[in-house]
PDB file of C-alpha atoms in Angstrom:
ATOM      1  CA  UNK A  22     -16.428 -16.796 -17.783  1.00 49.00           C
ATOM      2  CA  UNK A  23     -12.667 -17.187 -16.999  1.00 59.00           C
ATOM      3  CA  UNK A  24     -12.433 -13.313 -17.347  1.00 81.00           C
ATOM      4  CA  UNK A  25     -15.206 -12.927 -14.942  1.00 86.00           C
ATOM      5  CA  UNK A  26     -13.608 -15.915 -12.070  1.00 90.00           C
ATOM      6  CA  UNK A  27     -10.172 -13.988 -12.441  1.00 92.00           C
ATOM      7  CA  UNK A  28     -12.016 -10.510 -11.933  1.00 92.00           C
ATOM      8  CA  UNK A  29     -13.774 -11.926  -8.943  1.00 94.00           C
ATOM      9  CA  UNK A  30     -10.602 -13.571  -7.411  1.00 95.00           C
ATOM     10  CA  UNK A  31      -8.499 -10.112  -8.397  1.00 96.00           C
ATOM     11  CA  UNK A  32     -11.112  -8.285  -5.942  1.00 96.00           C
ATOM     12  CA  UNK A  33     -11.704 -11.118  -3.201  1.00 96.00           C
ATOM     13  CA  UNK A  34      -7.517 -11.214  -3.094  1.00 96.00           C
ATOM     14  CA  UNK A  35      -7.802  -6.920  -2.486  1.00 96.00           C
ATOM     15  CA  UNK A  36      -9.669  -7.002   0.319  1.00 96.00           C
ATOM     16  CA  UNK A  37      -8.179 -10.880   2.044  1.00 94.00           C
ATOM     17  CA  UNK A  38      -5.611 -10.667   2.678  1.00 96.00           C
ATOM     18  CA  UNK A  39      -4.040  -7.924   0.688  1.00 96.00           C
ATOM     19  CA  UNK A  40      -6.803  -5.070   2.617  1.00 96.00           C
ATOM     20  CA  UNK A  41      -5.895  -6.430   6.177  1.00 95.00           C
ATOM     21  CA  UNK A  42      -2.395  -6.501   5.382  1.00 95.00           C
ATOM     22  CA  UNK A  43      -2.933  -2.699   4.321  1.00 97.00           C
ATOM     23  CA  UNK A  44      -4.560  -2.494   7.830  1.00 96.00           C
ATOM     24  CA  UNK A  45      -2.018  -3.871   9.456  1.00 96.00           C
ATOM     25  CA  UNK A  46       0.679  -1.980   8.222  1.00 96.00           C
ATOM     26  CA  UNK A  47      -0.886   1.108   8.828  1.00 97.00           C
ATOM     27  CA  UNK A  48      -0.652   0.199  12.471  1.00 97.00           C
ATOM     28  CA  UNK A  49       2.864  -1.112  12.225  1.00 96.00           C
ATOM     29  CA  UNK A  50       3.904   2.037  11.052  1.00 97.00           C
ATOM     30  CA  UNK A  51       1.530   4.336  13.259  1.00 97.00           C
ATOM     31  CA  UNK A  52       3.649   2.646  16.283  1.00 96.00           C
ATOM     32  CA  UNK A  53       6.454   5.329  15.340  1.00 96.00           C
ATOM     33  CA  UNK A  54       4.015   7.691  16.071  1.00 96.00           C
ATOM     34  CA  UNK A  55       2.975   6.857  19.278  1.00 92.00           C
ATOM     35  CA  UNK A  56       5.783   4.608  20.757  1.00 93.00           C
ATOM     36  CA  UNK A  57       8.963   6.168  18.835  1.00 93.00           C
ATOM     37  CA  UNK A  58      11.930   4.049  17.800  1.00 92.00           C
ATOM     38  CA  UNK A  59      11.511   1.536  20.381  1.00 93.00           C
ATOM     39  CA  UNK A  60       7.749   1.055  19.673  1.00 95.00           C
ATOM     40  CA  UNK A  61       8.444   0.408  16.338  1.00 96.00           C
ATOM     41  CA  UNK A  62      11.068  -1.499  16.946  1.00 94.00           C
ATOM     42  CA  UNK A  63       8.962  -3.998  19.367  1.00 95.00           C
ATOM     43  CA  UNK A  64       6.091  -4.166  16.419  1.00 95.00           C
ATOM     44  CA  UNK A  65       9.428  -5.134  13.897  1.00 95.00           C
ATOM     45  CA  UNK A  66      10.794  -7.645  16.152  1.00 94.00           C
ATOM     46  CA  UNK A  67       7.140  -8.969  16.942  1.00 94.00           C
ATOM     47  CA  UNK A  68       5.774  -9.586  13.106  1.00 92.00           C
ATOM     48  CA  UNK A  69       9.085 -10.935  12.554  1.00 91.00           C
ATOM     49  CA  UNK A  70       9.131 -13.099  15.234  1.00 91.00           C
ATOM     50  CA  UNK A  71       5.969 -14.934  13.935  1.00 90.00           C
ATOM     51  CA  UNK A  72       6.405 -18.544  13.249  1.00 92.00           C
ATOM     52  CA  UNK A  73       7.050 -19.240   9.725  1.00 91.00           C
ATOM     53  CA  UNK A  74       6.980 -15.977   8.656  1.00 91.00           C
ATOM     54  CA  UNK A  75       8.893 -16.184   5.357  1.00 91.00           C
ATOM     55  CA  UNK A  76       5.657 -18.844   4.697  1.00 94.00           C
ATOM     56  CA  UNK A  77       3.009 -16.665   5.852  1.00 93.00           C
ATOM     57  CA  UNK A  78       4.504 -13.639   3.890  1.00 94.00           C
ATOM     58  CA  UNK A  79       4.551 -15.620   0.674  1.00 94.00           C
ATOM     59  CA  UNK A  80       1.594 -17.010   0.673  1.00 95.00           C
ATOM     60  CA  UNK A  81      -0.817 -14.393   2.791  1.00 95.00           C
ATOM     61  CA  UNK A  82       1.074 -10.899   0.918  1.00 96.00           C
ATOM     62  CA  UNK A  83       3.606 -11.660  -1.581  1.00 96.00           C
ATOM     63  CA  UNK A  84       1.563 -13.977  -4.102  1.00 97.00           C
ATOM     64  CA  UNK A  85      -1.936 -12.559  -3.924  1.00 97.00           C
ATOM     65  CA  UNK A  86      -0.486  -8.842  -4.281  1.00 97.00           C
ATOM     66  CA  UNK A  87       1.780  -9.949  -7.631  1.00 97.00           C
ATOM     67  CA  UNK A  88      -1.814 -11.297  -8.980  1.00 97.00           C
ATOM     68  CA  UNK A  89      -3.795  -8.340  -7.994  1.00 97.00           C
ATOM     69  CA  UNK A  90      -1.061  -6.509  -8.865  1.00 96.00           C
ATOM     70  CA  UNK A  91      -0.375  -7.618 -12.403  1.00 96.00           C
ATOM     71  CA  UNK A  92      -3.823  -8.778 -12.855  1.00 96.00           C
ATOM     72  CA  UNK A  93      -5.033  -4.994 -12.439  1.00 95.00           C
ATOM     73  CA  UNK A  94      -2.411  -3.475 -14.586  1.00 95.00           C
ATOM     74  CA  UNK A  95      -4.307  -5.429 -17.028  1.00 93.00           C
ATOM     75  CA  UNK A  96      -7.503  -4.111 -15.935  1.00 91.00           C
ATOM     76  CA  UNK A  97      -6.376  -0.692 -16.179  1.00 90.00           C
ATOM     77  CA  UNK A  98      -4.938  -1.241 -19.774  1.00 89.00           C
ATOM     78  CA  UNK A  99      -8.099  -2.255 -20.835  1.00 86.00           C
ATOM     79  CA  UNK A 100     -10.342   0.781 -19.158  1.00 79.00           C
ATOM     80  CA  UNK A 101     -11.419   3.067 -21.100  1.00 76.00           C
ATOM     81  CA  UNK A 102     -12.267   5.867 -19.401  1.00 71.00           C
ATOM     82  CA  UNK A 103     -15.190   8.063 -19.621  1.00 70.00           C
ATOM     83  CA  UNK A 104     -15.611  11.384 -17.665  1.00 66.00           C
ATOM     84  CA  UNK A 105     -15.161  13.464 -21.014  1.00 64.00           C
ATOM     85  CA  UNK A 106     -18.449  12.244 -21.455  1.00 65.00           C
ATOM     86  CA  UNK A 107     -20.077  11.781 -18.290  1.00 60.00           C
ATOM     87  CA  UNK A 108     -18.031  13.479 -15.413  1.00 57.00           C
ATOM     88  CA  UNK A 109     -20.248  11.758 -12.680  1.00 71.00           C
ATOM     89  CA  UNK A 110     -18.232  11.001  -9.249  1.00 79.00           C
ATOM     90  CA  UNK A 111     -18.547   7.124  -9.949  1.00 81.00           C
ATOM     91  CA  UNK A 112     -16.593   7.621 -13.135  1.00 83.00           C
ATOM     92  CA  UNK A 113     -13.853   9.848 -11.323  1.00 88.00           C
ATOM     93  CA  UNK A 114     -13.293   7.001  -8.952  1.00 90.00           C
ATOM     94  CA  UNK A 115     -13.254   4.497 -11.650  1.00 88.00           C
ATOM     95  CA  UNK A 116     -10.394   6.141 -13.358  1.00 90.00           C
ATOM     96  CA  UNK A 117      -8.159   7.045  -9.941  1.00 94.00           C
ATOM     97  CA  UNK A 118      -8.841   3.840  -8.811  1.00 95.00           C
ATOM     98  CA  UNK A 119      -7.159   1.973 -12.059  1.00 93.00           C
ATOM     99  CA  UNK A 120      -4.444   5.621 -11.736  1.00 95.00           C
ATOM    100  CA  UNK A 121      -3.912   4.755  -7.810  1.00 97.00           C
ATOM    101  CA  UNK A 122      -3.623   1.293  -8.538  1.00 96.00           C
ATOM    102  CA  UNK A 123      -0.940   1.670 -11.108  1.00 96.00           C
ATOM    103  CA  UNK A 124       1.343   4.263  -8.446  1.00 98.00           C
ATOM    104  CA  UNK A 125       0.708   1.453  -5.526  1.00 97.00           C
ATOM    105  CA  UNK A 126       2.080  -1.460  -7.254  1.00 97.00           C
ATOM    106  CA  UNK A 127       4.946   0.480  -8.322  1.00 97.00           C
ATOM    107  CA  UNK A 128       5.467   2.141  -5.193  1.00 97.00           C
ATOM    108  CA  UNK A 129       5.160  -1.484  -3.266  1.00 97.00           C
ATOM    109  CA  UNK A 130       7.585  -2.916  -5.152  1.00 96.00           C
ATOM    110  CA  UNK A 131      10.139   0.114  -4.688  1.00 95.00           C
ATOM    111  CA  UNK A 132       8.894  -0.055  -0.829  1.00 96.00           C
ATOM    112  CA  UNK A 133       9.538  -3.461  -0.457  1.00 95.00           C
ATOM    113  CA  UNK A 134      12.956  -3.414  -2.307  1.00 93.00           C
ATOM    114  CA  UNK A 135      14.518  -0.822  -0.187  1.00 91.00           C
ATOM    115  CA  UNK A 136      12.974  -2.572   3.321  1.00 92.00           C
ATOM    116  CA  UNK A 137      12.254  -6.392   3.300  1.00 91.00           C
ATOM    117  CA  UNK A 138      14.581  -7.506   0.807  1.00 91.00           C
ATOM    118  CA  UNK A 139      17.421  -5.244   1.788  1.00 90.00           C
ATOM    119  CA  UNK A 140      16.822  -7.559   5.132  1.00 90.00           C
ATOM    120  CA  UNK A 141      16.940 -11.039   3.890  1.00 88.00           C
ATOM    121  CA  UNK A 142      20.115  -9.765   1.915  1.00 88.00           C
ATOM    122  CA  UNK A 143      21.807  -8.795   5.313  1.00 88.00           C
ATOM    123  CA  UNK A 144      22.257  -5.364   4.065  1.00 87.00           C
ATOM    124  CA  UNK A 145      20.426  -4.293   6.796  1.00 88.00           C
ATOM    125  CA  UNK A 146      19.110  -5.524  10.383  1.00 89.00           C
ATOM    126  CA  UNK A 147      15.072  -5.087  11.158  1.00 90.00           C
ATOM    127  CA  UNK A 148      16.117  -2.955  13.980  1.00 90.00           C
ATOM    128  CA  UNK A 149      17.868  -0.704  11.351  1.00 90.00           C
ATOM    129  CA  UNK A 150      14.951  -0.241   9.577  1.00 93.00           C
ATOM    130  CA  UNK A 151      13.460   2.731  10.995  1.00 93.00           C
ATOM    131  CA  UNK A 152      16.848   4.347  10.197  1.00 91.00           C
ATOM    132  CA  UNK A 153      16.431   3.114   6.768  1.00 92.00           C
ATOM    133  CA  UNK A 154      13.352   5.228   6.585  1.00 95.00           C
ATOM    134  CA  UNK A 155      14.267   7.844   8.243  1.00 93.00           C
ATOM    135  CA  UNK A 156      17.120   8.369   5.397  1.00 91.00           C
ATOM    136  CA  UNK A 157      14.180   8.124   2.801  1.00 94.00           C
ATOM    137  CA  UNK A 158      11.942  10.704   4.241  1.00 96.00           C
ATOM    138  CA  UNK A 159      14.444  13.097   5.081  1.00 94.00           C
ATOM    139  CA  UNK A 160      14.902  13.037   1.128  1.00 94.00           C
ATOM    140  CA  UNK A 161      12.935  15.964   0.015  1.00 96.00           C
ATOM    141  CA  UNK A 162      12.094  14.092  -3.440  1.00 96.00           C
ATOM    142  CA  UNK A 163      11.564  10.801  -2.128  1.00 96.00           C
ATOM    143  CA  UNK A 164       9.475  12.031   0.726  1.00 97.00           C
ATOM    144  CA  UNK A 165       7.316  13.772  -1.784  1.00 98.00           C
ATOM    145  CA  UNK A 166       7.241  10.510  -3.627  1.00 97.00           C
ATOM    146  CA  UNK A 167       6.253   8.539  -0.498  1.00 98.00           C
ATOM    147  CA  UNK A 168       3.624  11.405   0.430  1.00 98.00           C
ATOM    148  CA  UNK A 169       1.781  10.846  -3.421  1.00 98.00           C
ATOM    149  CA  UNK A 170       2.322   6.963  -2.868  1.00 98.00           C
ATOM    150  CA  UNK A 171       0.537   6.559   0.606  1.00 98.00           C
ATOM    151  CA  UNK A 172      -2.549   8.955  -0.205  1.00 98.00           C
ATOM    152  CA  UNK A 173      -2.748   6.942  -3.992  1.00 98.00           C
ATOM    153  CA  UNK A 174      -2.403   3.381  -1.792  1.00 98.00           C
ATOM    154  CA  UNK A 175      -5.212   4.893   0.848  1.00 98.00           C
ATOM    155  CA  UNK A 176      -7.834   5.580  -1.685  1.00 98.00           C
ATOM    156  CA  UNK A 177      -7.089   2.441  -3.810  1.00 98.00           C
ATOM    157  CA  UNK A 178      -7.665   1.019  -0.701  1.00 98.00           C
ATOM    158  CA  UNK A 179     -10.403   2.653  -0.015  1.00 98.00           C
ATOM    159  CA  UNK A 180     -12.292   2.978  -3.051  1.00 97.00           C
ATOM    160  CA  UNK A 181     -11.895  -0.548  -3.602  1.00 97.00           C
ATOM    161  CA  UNK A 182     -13.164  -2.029  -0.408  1.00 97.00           C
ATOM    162  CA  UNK A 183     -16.698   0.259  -1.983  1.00 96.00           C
ATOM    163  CA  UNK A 184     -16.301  -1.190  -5.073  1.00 95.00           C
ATOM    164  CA  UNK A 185     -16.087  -4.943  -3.661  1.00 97.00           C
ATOM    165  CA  UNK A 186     -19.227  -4.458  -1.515  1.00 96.00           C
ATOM    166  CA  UNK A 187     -20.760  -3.352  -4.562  1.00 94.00           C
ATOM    167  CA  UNK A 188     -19.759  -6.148  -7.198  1.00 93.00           C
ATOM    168  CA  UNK A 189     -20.516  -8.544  -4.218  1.00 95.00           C
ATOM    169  CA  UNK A 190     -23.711  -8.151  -3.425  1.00 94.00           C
ATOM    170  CA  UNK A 191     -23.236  -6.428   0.055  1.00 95.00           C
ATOM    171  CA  UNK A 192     -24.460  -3.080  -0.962  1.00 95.00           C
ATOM    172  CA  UNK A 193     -27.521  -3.033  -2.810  1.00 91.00           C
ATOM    173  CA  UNK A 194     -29.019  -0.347  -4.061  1.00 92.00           C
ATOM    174  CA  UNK A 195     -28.676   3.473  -4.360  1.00 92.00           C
ATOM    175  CA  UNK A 196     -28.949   4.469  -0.517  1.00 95.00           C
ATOM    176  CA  UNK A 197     -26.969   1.344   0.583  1.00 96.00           C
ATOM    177  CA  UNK A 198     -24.130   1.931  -1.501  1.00 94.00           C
ATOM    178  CA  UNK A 199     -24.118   6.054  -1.109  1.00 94.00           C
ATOM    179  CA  UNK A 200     -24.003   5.541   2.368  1.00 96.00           C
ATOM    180  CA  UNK A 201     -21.015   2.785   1.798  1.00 96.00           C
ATOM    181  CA  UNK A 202     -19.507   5.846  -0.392  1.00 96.00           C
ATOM    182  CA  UNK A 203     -19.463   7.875   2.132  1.00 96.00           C
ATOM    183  CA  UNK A 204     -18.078   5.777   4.634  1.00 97.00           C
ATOM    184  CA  UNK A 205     -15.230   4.536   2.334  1.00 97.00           C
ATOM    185  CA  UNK A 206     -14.266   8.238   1.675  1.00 97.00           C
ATOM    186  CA  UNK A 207     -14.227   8.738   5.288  1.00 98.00           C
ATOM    187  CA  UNK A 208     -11.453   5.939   5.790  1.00 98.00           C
ATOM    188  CA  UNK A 209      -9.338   6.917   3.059  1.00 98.00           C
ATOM    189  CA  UNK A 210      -9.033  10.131   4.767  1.00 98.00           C
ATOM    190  CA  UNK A 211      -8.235   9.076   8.053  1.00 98.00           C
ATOM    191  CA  UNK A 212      -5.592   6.667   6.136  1.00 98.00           C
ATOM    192  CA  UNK A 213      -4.537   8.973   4.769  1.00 98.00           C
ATOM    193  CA  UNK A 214      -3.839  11.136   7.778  1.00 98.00           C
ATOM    194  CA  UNK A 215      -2.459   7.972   9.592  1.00 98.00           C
ATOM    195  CA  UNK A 216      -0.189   6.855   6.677  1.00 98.00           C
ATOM    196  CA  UNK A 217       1.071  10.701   6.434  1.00 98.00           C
ATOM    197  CA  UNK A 218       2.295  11.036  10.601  1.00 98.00           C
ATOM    198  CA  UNK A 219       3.759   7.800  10.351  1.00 97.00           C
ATOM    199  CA  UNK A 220       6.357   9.708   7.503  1.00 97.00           C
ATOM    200  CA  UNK A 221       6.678  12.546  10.195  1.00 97.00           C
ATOM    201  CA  UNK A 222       7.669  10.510  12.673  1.00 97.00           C
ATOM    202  CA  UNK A 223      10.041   8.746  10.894  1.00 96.00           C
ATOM    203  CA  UNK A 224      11.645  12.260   9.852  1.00 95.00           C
ATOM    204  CA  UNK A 225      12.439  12.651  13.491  1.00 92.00           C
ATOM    205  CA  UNK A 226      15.356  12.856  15.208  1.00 87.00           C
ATOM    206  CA  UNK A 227      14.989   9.691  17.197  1.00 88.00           C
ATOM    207  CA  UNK A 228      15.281   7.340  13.719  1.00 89.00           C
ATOM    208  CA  UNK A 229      18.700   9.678  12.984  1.00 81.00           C
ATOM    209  CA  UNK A 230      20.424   7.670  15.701  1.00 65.00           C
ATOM    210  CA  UNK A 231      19.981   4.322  13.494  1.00 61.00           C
ATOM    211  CA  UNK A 232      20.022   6.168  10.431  1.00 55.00           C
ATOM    212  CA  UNK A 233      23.538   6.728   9.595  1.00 49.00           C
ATOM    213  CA  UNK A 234      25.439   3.027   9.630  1.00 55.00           C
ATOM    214  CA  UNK A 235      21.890   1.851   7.969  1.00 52.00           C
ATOM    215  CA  UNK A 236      21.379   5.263   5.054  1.00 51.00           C
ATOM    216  CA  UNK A 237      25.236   4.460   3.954  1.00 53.00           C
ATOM    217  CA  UNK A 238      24.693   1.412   3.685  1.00 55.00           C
ATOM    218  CA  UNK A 239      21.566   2.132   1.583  1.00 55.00           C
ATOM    219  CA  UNK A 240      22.929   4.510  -0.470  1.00 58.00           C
ATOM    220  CA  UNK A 241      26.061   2.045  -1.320  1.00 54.00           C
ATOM    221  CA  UNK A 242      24.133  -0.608  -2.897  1.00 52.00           C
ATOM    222  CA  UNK A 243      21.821   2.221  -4.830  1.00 55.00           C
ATOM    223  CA  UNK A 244      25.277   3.011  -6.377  1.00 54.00           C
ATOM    224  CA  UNK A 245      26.481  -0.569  -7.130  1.00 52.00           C
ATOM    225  CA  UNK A 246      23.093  -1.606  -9.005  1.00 52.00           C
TER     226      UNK A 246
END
């Protein structure tokens, strides 16, 4: 039974708050896209400007994602896989979802390393961290890195917002949860796609202008560790 209360907490904590954090991020990010360096900028200063935000961030993103996270590396060690066998599409997604899972929580923690903590060092400002990014994606291995990670953190997404209306009771039934599939697929694309321009835009020239004092800086501290 405790195995079963931890697996239902591990996918209650995906979807709140660690799914609308995804959300919001997504739109944080697409703000490049539409607004530039100043409307990404004013998104920045405005999450940051939340009160207790150093709170909120510890106990809404930081804590429930190292339990999901750590929690479903032990999920995947245990799967055992079995589209050898039976190579139906619900197997597929069973074993990219624990695959995706694994690249995400890895990829997070690099993400957040080279972004939020670089700010509560003071090695950077948030207004510097577009330029920060821009200096990542303009990396032709680390932008290919970033392009597996967002597409692998869009389906795990994704998929797993299906699977939790599944092992919750919201979908019941073939049709129900078909049409759920299909709808779930749907978003991970257009995720996917939104995730994707939001690296574009940060390989723009309007990030270069904050990119240079905030890259060295970036690249000095990847040499002292």
């Amino acid at each position: 039974m405790r195995g079963f209360y931890s697996r239902k907490l591990h996918s209650l904590l995906g979807v709140i708050p660690l799914a609308l954090f995804f959300v919001e991020h997504l739109v944080t990010n697409f703000t490049a896209v539409e607004g530039g360096k100043e409307g990404f900028n004013r998104s920045v200063a405005f999450l940051n400007g939340l009160p207790l935000v150093i709170v909120l961030e510890t106990l809404f993103i930081y804590l429930p994602l190292l339990f999901h996270g750590i929690y479903g590396l032990y999920i995947a060690y245990q799967a055992d896989p079995n589209v050898k066998r039976f190579g139906y599409s619900r197997n597929w997604r069973f074993l990219f979802q624990r695959i995706s899972g694994v690249i995400t929580f890895v990829f997070i923690i690099w993400h957040v390393y080279d972004t939020r903590f670089q700010v509560a060092l003071g090695n950077v400002t948030h207004e510097e961290l577009g330029g920060v990014m821009h200096g990542i994606v303009t990396n032709p291995v680390y932008f290919i890195l970033y392009l597996i990670s967002v597409v692998s953190a869009s389906f795990h997404f994704a998929n797993g917002l299906w699977a939790f209306m599944v092992s919750w009771g919201i979908t019941v039934g073939p049709r129900a949860q078909k049409v759920s599939s299909y709808i779930c697929m749907t978003l991970f694309v257009v995720v996917s796609i939104g995730f994707i321009a939001s690296l574009l835009a940060f390989r723009s020239a309007e990030f270069q202008e904050t990119a240079a004092t905030a890259w060295v800086q970036y690249n000095a501290i990847q040499q002292l560790l």
